[in-house]
CSV table of C-alpha atoms in Angstrom, one decimal:
chain,number,residue,atom,x,y,z
A,411,ARG,CA,2.2,53.7,36.7
A,412,PRO,CA,3.7,53.2,33.4
A,413,ASP,CA,0.6,54.4,31.2
A,414,VAL,CA,0.3,57.5,33.1
A,415,LEU,CA,3.9,58.7,32.0
A,416,PRO,CA,3.4,59.8,28.3
A,417,PHE,CA,0.9,62.4,29.5
A,418,TYR,CA,3.6,63.4,32.1
A,419,ALA,CA,5.7,63.6,28.9
A,420,ARG,CA,3.2,65.8,26.6
A,421,PHE,CA,2.8,67.9,29.8
A,422,LEU,CA,6.4,68.9,30.0
A,423,ALA,CA,6.4,69.4,26.3
A,424,THR,CA,3.6,72.0,26.6
A,425,LEU,CA,5.5,73.6,29.4
A,426,ASP,CA,8.6,73.7,27.5
A,427,GLN,CA,7.3,76.4,25.1
A,428,VAL,CA,7.0,78.8,28.2
A,429,MET,CA,9.0,77.5,31.0
A,430,HIS,CA,12.2,75.9,29.1
A,431,ASP,CA,14.3,76.8,31.9
A,432,PHE,CA,12.5,74.7,34.2
A,433,VAL,CA,11.5,71.9,31.8
A,434,ALA,CA,15.5,71.6,31.0
A,435,ASN,CA,15.9,71.3,35.0
A,436,VAL,CA,13.5,68.4,35.1
A,437,CYS,CA,14.9,66.7,32.1
A,438,SER,CA,18.5,67.1,33.4
A,439,LEU,CA,17.4,65.6,36.8
A,440,ILE,CA,15.7,62.6,35.2
A,441,LEU,CA,19.1,61.9,33.2
A,442,GLU,CA,21.2,62.0,36.4
A,443,ARG,CA,18.7,59.7,38.1
A,444,PHE,CA,19.1,57.1,35.0
A,445,ARG,CA,22.6,57.4,35.1
A,446,ASP,CA,22.8,56.6,38.8
A,447,GLN,CA,20.2,53.8,38.4
A,448,LEU,CA,22.6,52.1,35.8
A,449,ALA,CA,25.8,52.6,38.2
A,450,HIS,CA,24.1,51.4,41.4
A,451,TYR,CA,21.5,49.2,40.2
A,452,VAL,CA,21.1,47.6,43.3
A,453,ASN,CA,19.6,50.4,45.2
A,454,TYR,CA,16.7,50.7,42.7
A,455,SER,CA,14.1,48.5,42.1
A,456,SER,CA,13.1,47.0,38.5
A,457,GLY,CA,9.7,49.1,38.3
A,458,GLU,CA,11.9,52.5,39.1
A,459,ARG,CA,14.4,51.9,36.2
A,460,ILE,CA,12.1,50.8,34.0
A,461,ALA,CA,9.5,54.1,34.9
A,462,THR,CA,12.3,56.5,34.1
A,463,THR,CA,13.6,54.7,31.2
A,464,ILE,CA,9.9,55.1,29.6
A,465,MET,CA,9.9,58.9,30.6
A,466,ILE,CA,13.1,59.2,29.0
A,467,GLY,CA,11.8,57.5,25.6
A,468,GLU,CA,8.3,59.5,25.5
A,469,LEU,CA,10.5,63.0,26.0
A,470,ILE,CA,12.6,62.1,23.3
A,471,LYS,CA,9.9,61.6,21.3
A,472,PHE,CA,8.3,64.8,22.3
A,473,GLY,CA,11.8,66.7,21.3
A,474,VAL,CA,12.3,68.0,24.9
A,475,ILE,CA,15.2,65.5,24.9
A,476,PRO,CA,17.8,66.2,22.1
A,477,ARG,CA,18.1,62.7,20.1
A,478,ALA,CA,21.5,62.9,20.6
A,479,GLU,CA,21.2,62.4,24.2
A,480,GLY,CA,19.1,59.4,23.8
A,481,LEU,CA,21.8,57.5,21.4
A,482,VAL,CA,23.9,58.3,24.7
A,483,CYS,CA,21.7,56.3,26.9
A,484,LEU,CA,21.8,53.8,24.5
A,485,ARG,CA,25.2,53.6,23.5
A,486,GLN,CA,26.0,53.2,27.7
A,487,LEU,CA,23.2,50.2,28.1
A,488,VAL,CA,25.0,48.4,25.1
A,489,PHE,CA,28.2,49.0,26.7
A,490,ASP,CA,26.9,47.5,29.9
A,491,PHE,CA,25.0,44.8,28.4
A,492,ARG,CA,24.2,43.1,31.9
A,493,LEU,CA,21.2,42.0,33.5
A,494,PRO,CA,19.5,44.9,34.5
A,495,ALA,CA,21.0,47.1,31.7
A,496,VAL,CA,19.7,44.7,29.0
A,497,GLU,CA,16.1,45.4,30.8
A,498,VAL,CA,16.3,49.0,30.3
A,499,LEU,CA,17.7,48.5,26.7
A,500,CYS,CA,14.5,46.6,25.5
A,501,THR,CA,12.2,49.2,27.3
A,502,LEU,CA,14.2,52.2,25.8
A,503,LEU,CA,14.1,50.6,22.0
A,504,GLU,CA,10.4,49.7,22.4
A,505,ASN,CA,10.0,53.6,23.3
A,506,CYS,CA,11.8,55.6,21.4
A,507,GLY,CA,14.1,53.1,18.7
A,508,PHE,CA,11.9,53.4,16.1
A,509,TYR,CA,12.0,57.4,16.2
A,510,LEU,CA,15.3,57.2,16.6
A,511,PHE,CA,16.0,54.4,13.3
A,512,ARG,CA,13.6,56.9,11.5
A,513,SER,CA,15.1,60.3,12.1
A,514,PRO,CA,18.0,61.1,9.5
A,515,ASP,CA,20.4,62.5,11.7
A,516,SER,CA,20.4,59.5,14.2
A,517,HIS,CA,19.7,56.8,11.7
A,518,THR,CA,23.4,55.9,11.1
A,519,LYS,CA,24.2,55.7,14.9
A,520,MET,CA,21.3,53.8,15.7
A,521,LYS,CA,21.7,51.3,12.8
A,522,THR,CA,25.2,50.7,14.3
A,523,LEU,CA,24.1,50.3,17.8
A,524,LEU,CA,21.5,47.5,16.9
A,525,GLU,CA,24.3,45.5,14.8
A,526,VAL,CA,26.2,45.7,18.3
A,527,MET,CA,23.7,44.6,20.0
A,528,LEU,CA,22.8,41.7,17.6
A,529,LYS,CA,26.6,40.4,18.3
A,530,LYS,CA,26.3,40.9,21.9
A,531,LYS,CA,23.2,39.0,22.0
A,532,LYS,CA,24.7,35.7,20.5
A,533,ARG,CA,26.9,35.4,23.9
A,534,LEU,CA,23.5,35.4,26.4
A,535,LYS,CA,22.7,32.0,27.1
A,536,ASP,CA,19.1,33.4,28.6
A,537,VAL,CA,16.2,32.5,26.9
A,538,ARG,CA,14.4,35.3,28.4
A,539,LEU,CA,16.9,38.0,27.9
A,540,ASN,CA,17.3,36.7,24.1
A,541,THR,CA,13.2,37.2,23.9
A,542,LEU,CA,13.4,40.3,25.1
A,543,LEU,CA,16.0,41.5,22.8
A,544,ASP,CA,14.4,40.2,19.8
A,545,ASN,CA,11.0,41.6,20.6
A,546,ALA,CA,13.2,45.0,21.0
A,547,TYR,CA,14.8,44.7,17.9
A,548,PHE,CA,11.7,43.9,15.8
A,549,SER,CA,10.0,46.6,17.2
A,550,VAL,CA,12.3,48.9,15.6
A,551,LEU,CA,13.0,47.2,12.4
A,552,PRO,CA,9.8,44.7,11.8
A,553,PRO,CA,10.7,41.6,9.8
A,554,GLU,CA,9.2,42.8,6.6
A,555,GLU,CA,11.2,45.9,6.2
A,556,GLN,CA,14.6,44.2,6.7
A,557,SER,CA,14.9,43.6,3.2
A,558,SER,CA,13.9,45.5,0.4
A,559,SER,CA,13.1,42.6,-1.9
A,560,SER,CA,10.2,41.3,0.3
A,561,ARG,CA,8.2,45.0,-0.3
A,562,PRO,CA,6.0,45.2,-3.7
A,563,SER,CA,7.9,47.4,-6.1
A,564,ILE,CA,6.1,50.4,-7.2
A,565,PRO,CA,6.2,51.1,-10.9
A,566,PRO,CA,8.4,54.5,-11.2
A,567,MET,CA,5.6,56.1,-13.2
A,568,PHE,CA,3.2,55.7,-10.0
A,569,ARG,CA,6.1,57.4,-7.7
A,570,PHE,CA,6.4,60.1,-10.1
A,571,ILE,CA,2.8,61.3,-10.0
A,572,ARG,CA,2.4,60.7,-6.3
A,573,ARG,CA,5.5,62.8,-5.8
A,574,MET,CA,3.9,65.6,-8.4
A,575,VAL,CA,0.7,65.8,-6.3
A,576,THR,CA,1.8,65.2,-2.7
A,577,THR,CA,4.8,67.8,-3.2
A,578,ILE,CA,3.0,70.5,-5.2
A,579,THR,CA,3.6,74.0,-4.2
A,580,GLU,CA,2.6,77.3,-5.8
A,581,GLY,CA,5.5,77.6,-7.8
A,582,SER,CA,5.3,74.2,-9.4
A,583,ILE,CA,1.5,74.3,-10.8
A,584,VAL,CA,2.1,75.0,-14.0
A,585,SER,CA,5.0,72.5,-14.8
A,586,ASN,CA,3.0,69.9,-12.8
A,587,LEU,CA,0.1,70.7,-14.9
A,588,LYS,CA,1.9,70.2,-18.2
A,589,CYS,CA,2.9,66.5,-16.9
A,590,ILE,CA,-0.4,65.2,-15.9
A,591,ARG,CA,-1.8,66.4,-19.4
A,592,ARG,CA,0.9,64.4,-21.2
A,593,LEU,CA,-0.2,61.2,-19.1
A,594,ASP,CA,-1.4,58.4,-21.1
A,595,TRP,CA,-4.9,59.0,-19.6
A,596,THR,CA,-6.3,55.8,-21.9
A,597,ASP,CA,-4.4,53.4,-19.8
A,598,PRO,CA,-6.8,52.7,-16.9
A,599,LEU,CA,-4.0,51.9,-14.3
A,600,ILE,CA,-2.7,55.3,-14.7
A,601,SER,CA,-6.1,57.0,-14.9
A,602,GLU,CA,-7.3,55.3,-11.7
A,603,TYR,CA,-4.3,56.1,-9.9
A,604,THR,CA,-4.1,59.7,-10.6
A,605,LEU,CA,-7.6,60.6,-10.1
A,606,SER,CA,-7.1,58.8,-6.8
A,607,LEU,CA,-4.7,61.1,-5.7
A,608,LEU,CA,-6.3,64.0,-6.7
A,609,SER,CA,-9.2,62.9,-4.8
A,610,SER,CA,-7.3,62.7,-1.7
A,611,PRO,CA,-6.7,65.5,-0.1
A,612,TRP,CA,-5.7,64.4,3.2
A,613,MET,CA,-2.2,63.1,1.6
A,614,ILE,CA,-1.0,66.9,1.6
A,615,SER,CA,-0.9,69.7,4.1
A,616,ILE,CA,-3.2,71.8,4.4
A,617,GLU,CA,-1.8,74.6,3.3
A,618,CYS,CA,-1.3,73.2,-0.4
A,619,LEU,CA,-4.9,72.4,-0.9
A,620,PRO,CA,-5.3,75.7,-2.8
A,621,HIS,CA,-2.8,74.7,-5.3
A,622,LEU,CA,-4.2,71.2,-5.4
A,623,ALA,CA,-7.4,72.9,-6.7
A,624,SER,CA,-5.9,75.2,-8.9
A,625,LEU,CA,-4.4,72.2,-10.7
A,626,VAL,CA,-8.0,70.7,-11.0
A,627,GLY,CA,-9.0,74.1,-11.7
A,628,GLY,CA,-6.3,74.1,-14.9
A,629,LEU,CA,-7.4,70.7,-16.0
A,630,ASN,CA,-11.2,71.7,-16.0
A,631,GLU,CA,-10.0,74.5,-18.4
A,632,LEU,CA,-8.9,72.0,-20.9
A,633,PRO,CA,-11.7,70.6,-23.8
A,634,LYS,CA,-10.0,66.7,-23.5
A,635,HIS,CA,-9.2,66.9,-19.7
A,636,ASP,CA,-12.5,68.8,-18.3
A,637,TRP,CA,-13.9,65.3,-17.4
A,638,ILE,CA,-11.2,64.8,-14.7
A,639,ALA,CA,-12.4,67.6,-12.8
A,640,VAL,CA,-15.8,66.2,-12.6
A,641,ALA,CA,-14.4,62.8,-11.6
A,642,VAL,CA,-12.7,64.6,-8.7
A,643,VAL,CA,-15.9,66.2,-7.5
A,644,ASP,CA,-17.6,63.1,-7.4
A,645,ASN,CA,-14.9,61.7,-5.5
A,646,VAL,CA,-14.4,64.1,-3.1
A,647,LEU,CA,-18.3,64.3,-2.5
A,648,GLU,CA,-18.4,60.2,-2.2
A,649,THR,CA,-15.9,60.5,0.8
A,650,ILE,CA,-17.8,62.9,2.4
A,651,ARG,CA,-20.7,61.2,2.2
A,652,LEU,CA,-19.1,57.8,3.7
A,653,SER,CA,-18.0,59.7,6.4
A,654,LEU,CA,-21.6,60.6,7.0
A,655,GLU,CA,-22.5,56.9,7.3
A,656,GLN,CA,-19.7,55.9,9.2
A,657,PRO,CA,-19.2,58.4,12.0
A,658,ARG,CA,-15.8,58.8,13.6
A,659,LEU,CA,-14.3,56.4,11.0
A,660,LEU,CA,-13.4,59.1,8.3
A,661,ASN,CA,-13.4,62.3,10.2
A,662,GLN,CA,-10.0,63.3,9.2
A,663,GLU,CA,-10.9,62.8,5.8
A,664,ALA,CA,-14.2,64.2,5.5
A,665,LEU,CA,-12.5,67.7,6.9
A,666,SER,CA,-9.7,67.7,4.2
A,667,CYS,CA,-12.6,67.1,1.7
A,668,MET,CA,-14.7,70.0,3.0
A,669,ILE,CA,-11.9,72.2,2.9
A,670,TYR,CA,-10.6,70.9,-0.5
A,671,MET,CA,-14.3,71.3,-1.8
A,672,GLY,CA,-14.4,74.8,-1.2
A,673,GLU,CA,-11.1,75.5,-2.8
A,674,LEU,CA,-12.6,73.8,-5.6
A,675,TYR,CA,-15.2,76.0,-5.9
A,676,ASN,CA,-13.0,79.2,-5.5
A,677,PHE,CA,-11.5,78.1,-8.6
A,678,CYS,CA,-14.6,77.5,-10.4
A,679,VAL,CA,-14.4,73.9,-10.5
A,680,CYS,CA,-18.2,73.2,-9.2
A,681,ASN,CA,-20.6,75.7,-8.3
A,682,SER,CA,-22.7,77.1,-5.7
A,683,GLN,CA,-25.7,74.5,-6.1
A,684,VAL,CA,-22.9,71.6,-5.0
A,685,VAL,CA,-21.4,73.6,-2.1
A,686,PHE,CA,-25.0,74.2,-0.8
A,687,LYS,CA,-26.1,70.5,-1.7
A,688,THR,CA,-23.1,69.3,0.6
A,689,LEU,CA,-23.8,71.6,3.4
A,690,TYR,CA,-27.6,70.6,3.6
A,691,GLN,CA,-26.2,67.0,3.6
A,692,VAL,CA,-23.9,67.5,6.4
A,693,ILE,CA,-26.6,68.9,8.8
A,694,SER,CA,-29.9,66.7,7.5
A,695,PHE,CA,-28.1,63.4,7.3
A,696,PRO,CA,-29.6,61.2,9.9
A,697,GLU,CA,-27.9,60.0,12.9
A,698,SER,CA,-28.1,56.3,14.2
A,699,ASP,CA,-25.9,56.8,17.3
A,700,PRO,CA,-27.7,57.2,20.5
A,701,TYR,CA,-24.7,59.2,21.6
A,702,SER,CA,-24.7,61.8,18.8
A,703,TRP,CA,-24.7,64.6,21.2
A,704,ARG,CA,-21.1,63.7,21.7
A,705,ASP,CA,-20.4,63.7,17.9
A,706,LEU,CA,-19.6,67.6,16.9
A,707,SER,CA,-17.6,66.8,14.0
A,708,ARG,CA,-20.6,68.0,11.6
A,709,ILE,CA,-20.3,71.5,13.0
A,710,ARG,CA,-16.5,71.3,12.3
A,711,LEU,CA,-16.8,70.4,8.8
A,712,VAL,CA,-19.7,73.4,8.1
A,713,THR,CA,-17.5,76.2,9.5
A,714,SER,CA,-14.5,74.6,7.6
A,715,LEU,CA,-16.3,74.7,4.2
A,716,VAL,CA,-18.2,78.0,4.7
A,717,SER,CA,-14.9,79.7,6.1
A,718,THR,CA,-13.2,78.6,3.0
A,719,VAL,CA,-16.1,80.1,0.6
A,720,GLY,CA,-17.0,82.8,2.6
A,721,GLU,CA,-15.1,85.7,1.0
A,722,PHE,CA,-16.3,84.7,-2.5
A,723,PHE,CA,-20.0,84.3,-1.3
A,724,ARG,CA,-20.0,87.9,0.0
A,725,SER,CA,-19.2,88.8,-3.7
A,726,SER,CA,-22.2,87.6,-5.0
A,727,ARG,CA,-25.7,88.8,-3.7
A,728,LYS,CA,-27.6,85.5,-4.6
A,729,SER,CA,-25.0,83.2,-2.7
A,730,THR,CA,-25.4,85.5,0.0
A,731,SER,CA,-29.0,85.1,0.2
A,732,SER,CA,-28.8,81.4,0.0
A,733,MET,CA,-26.2,81.4,2.7
A,734,MET,CA,-28.6,83.3,5.1
A,735,CYS,CA,-30.9,80.7,4.6
A,736,PHE,CA,-28.7,77.9,5.1
A,737,LEU,CA,-27.2,79.7,8.4
A,738,ALA,CA,-30.6,79.9,10.0
A,739,TYR,CA,-30.7,75.9,9.4
A,740,PHE,CA,-27.3,75.4,10.6
A,741,TYR,CA,-28.2,77.3,13.9
A,742,ARG,CA,-30.8,75.1,14.8
A,743,PHE,CA,-28.6,72.0,14.1
A,744,TYR,CA,-25.9,73.7,16.6
A,745,TRP,CA,-28.0,74.8,19.1
A,746,MET,CA,-29.9,71.3,19.3
A,747,LYS,CA,-26.2,69.6,19.5
A,748,ARG,CA,-25.4,72.2,22.3
A,749,GLY,CA,-28.5,71.5,24.1
A,750,GLY,CA,-27.8,67.8,23.9
A,751,TRP,CA,-24.6,68.5,25.3
A,752,VAL,CA,-26.1,70.4,28.3
A,753,ALA,CA,-28.5,67.6,28.8
A,754,ASN,CA,-26.2,64.3,28.5
A,755,SER,CA,-22.7,65.4,29.2
A,756,PRO,CA,-21.3,63.7,32.5
A,757,ILE,CA,-20.6,65.2,36.1
A,758,THR,CA,-16.7,65.5,36.2
A,759,GLU,CA,-14.9,64.6,39.4
A,760,TYR,CA,-15.1,68.1,40.6
A,761,GLY,CA,-18.7,68.4,40.5
A,762,VAL,CA,-18.8,70.4,37.7
A,763,GLN,CA,-20.8,69.4,34.3
A,764,ALA,CA,-18.1,69.3,31.4
A,765,PRO,CA,-18.4,72.4,29.6
A,766,PHE,CA,-19.0,72.8,25.7
A,767,PRO,CA,-16.0,72.3,23.5
A,768,LYS,CA,-14.4,75.9,23.2
A,769,ASP,CA,-13.2,75.6,20.0
A,770,VAL,CA,-16.5,74.6,18.6
A,771,GLU,CA,-17.8,77.7,20.1
A,772,ALA,CA,-15.4,79.8,18.7
A,773,SER,CA,-15.2,78.7,15.5
A,774,VAL,CA,-19.2,79.4,15.2
A,775,LYS,CA,-18.6,82.8,16.5
A,776,ASP,CA,-15.8,83.3,13.8
A,777,LEU,CA,-18.4,82.2,11.0
A,778,HIS,CA,-21.3,84.5,12.6
A,779,ARG,CA,-18.4,87.4,12.5
A,780,GLU,CA,-17.8,87.0,8.9
A,781,MET,CA,-21.0,86.0,7.2
A,782,LEU,CA,-23.5,87.7,9.4
A,783,LYS,CA,-21.9,91.1,9.9
A,784,GLY,CA,-24.2,93.4,11.7
A,785,ARG,CA,-27.0,90.6,12.2
A,786,ARG,CA,-28.4,89.2,15.6
A,787,GLU,CA,-26.8,85.9,16.6
A,788,PRO,CA,-29.2,83.5,17.9
A,789,LYS,CA,-28.5,82.6,21.7
A,790,SER,CA,-30.6,79.7,22.2
A,791,ILE,CA,-32.9,76.9,20.2
A,792,GLN,CA,-35.7,79.4,20.3
A,793,ASP,CA,-34.1,82.0,18.5
A,794,ALA,CA,-32.9,79.3,16.0
A,795,ASP,CA,-36.3,78.1,15.4
A,796,GLU,CA,-37.9,81.6,15.2
A,797,SER,CA,-35.0,82.4,12.4
A,798,VAL,CA,-36.0,78.7,10.6
A,799,ARG,CA,-39.6,79.9,11.0
A,800,VAL,CA,-39.1,83.3,9.2
A,801,VAL,CA,-37.3,81.8,6.8
A,802,GLU,CA,-39.8,79.3,5.7
A,803,ARG,CA,-42.7,81.8,6.1
A,804,ASN,CA,-40.8,83.7,3.2
A,805,PHE,CA,-40.2,80.9,1.2
A,806,LYS,CA,-43.7,79.9,1.4
A,807,ALA,CA,-45.0,83.1,0.2
A,808,LYS,CA,-42.8,83.2,-2.9
A,809,VAL,CA,-43.8,79.5,-3.5
A,810,GLU,CA,-47.7,80.4,-3.4
A,811,ALA,CA,-46.8,83.5,-5.6
A,812,VAL,CA,-45.0,81.2,-8.1
A,813,LEU,CA,-47.8,78.4,-8.1
A,814,ARG,CA,-50.6,81.2,-8.2
A,815,ALA,CA,-48.9,82.9,-11.3
A,816,ALA,CA,-48.3,79.3,-12.8
A,817,SER,CA,-52.0,78.8,-12.4
A,818,GLN,CA,-52.9,81.7,-13.8
A,819,TYR,CA,-50.9,81.0,-16.8
A,820,ASP,CA,-52.1,77.4,-17.2
A,821,GLY,CA,-55.8,79.1,-17.4
A,822,ARG,CA,-54.9,81.3,-19.9
A,823,ARG,CA,-53.2,78.8,-22.0
A,824,ARG,CA,-56.0,76.6,-21.8
A,825,ARG,CA,-59.0,78.8,-22.6
A,826,ARG,CA,-56.4,79.8,-25.7
A,827,ASP,CA,-56.4,76.0,-26.6
A,828,GLU,CA,-59.9,75.9,-26.2
A,829,CYS,CA,-60.3,79.0,-28.5
A,830,ARG,CA,-58.1,77.4,-31.3
A,831,GLU,CA,-60.2,74.0,-31.0
A,832,ARG,CA,-63.4,76.0,-31.5
A,833,ILE,CA,-62.0,78.0,-34.2
A,834,GLY,CA,-61.0,74.7,-35.9
A,835,ASP,CA,-64.2,73.2,-35.6
A,836,VAL,CA,-65.7,76.1,-37.3
A,837,GLU,CA,-63.1,76.1,-40.6
A,838,ARG,CA,-63.7,72.2,-40.7
A,839,ARG,CA,-67.3,72.7,-41.1
A,840,ARG,CA,-66.8,75.6,-43.6
A,841,GLY,CA,-64.7,73.5,-45.8
A,842,GLY,CA,-67.4,70.4,-45.4
A,843,GLY,CA,-69.9,73.1,-47.0
A,844,GLY,CA,-73.8,73.5,-46.6
A,845,GLY,CA,-75.0,75.7,-43.5
A,846,GLY,CA,-71.7,77.7,-43.3
A,847,GLY,CA,-73.9,80.9,-43.0
A,848,GLU,CA,-75.7,79.5,-39.9
A,849,ILE,CA,-72.7,78.1,-38.4
A,850,CYS,CA,-71.2,81.7,-38.7
């Protein structure tokens, strides 16, 4: 089936990493069949030719078949340009034409092939083939991208700011910081655009997030630009909040924002209270979806943030104690999700229940190994509930002690105020004269 062929291509791309010779033989057989079908198209049905072409296009996009080989196939089809060749050409263009056109090493040859195809298309009288060629051409080069005049022009200043933020490296932090300092922050357009870029960590690679957080930390140390860091933290927190309100819509953005929030804490842009508030919000925000047991993105968000700030939290005794309390609640949340998965996950076609995702389980174990060294990990929802009860019991005792001390302090202050009022009354009566001795 044509809808299954992309999965076969992905499977071969995965095998290519460990069984290159085997995958190379399979690709050579597919290309040999493609050329045989092109030369003896009478012996093959249209479905067989289309299936072979789709498989070749998917393998080209996965990098298993070289792009040069794809250009050779396209050149053969454009040169032939008969009825079966035109159908195969349109199929190959719709599958991998956009990829070849956008690749730098194949862009020029692909552009030439498209121009030759348009010239040959004028000779065809068949309306159906003309429609197929037009659809294939516009799938490679959409109408709005044919001329640069139709696209909205981006101001040079905006392009400069975007390049500084999205291409930041460890060696360019200082120079980019100087350039951002000198921007016209009184201009609302420039300030809003720059803040939106600094608050969009999903636009850069994950290994560059520490560099971007370092840039924001440098702005935070400047007296006239410290408000920028506050605005960036607020925007990141708002994105995380929106991802919780609209699940599965902003999962990737939320994951980037959680890692970015950890890096901002590492560079002293925000304090630990902001981090703990975000963590508790992630595990306590209500879920309205009846199938929430399938959504494990919140566990990934928590593990990402804690693993980012874990090294700095372990160096502070107060932060470590607060983290231990949070992890007790997090493990209860984790085992509630895992219990829902076991209770509601469907049975596979082999009669076995779908297992809990291994990546989530491994991330939680890594979190325990990093933050709870030497401590016992909860093995069930009962153990997690017991850990939460111990935490609440300890905090309840501390709160009662504080309230008792506060009540004793209030009692002493009340008695002191009463004594001062009595002394004031005595002094007023003495000043009024008459009967002072009796009052004394």
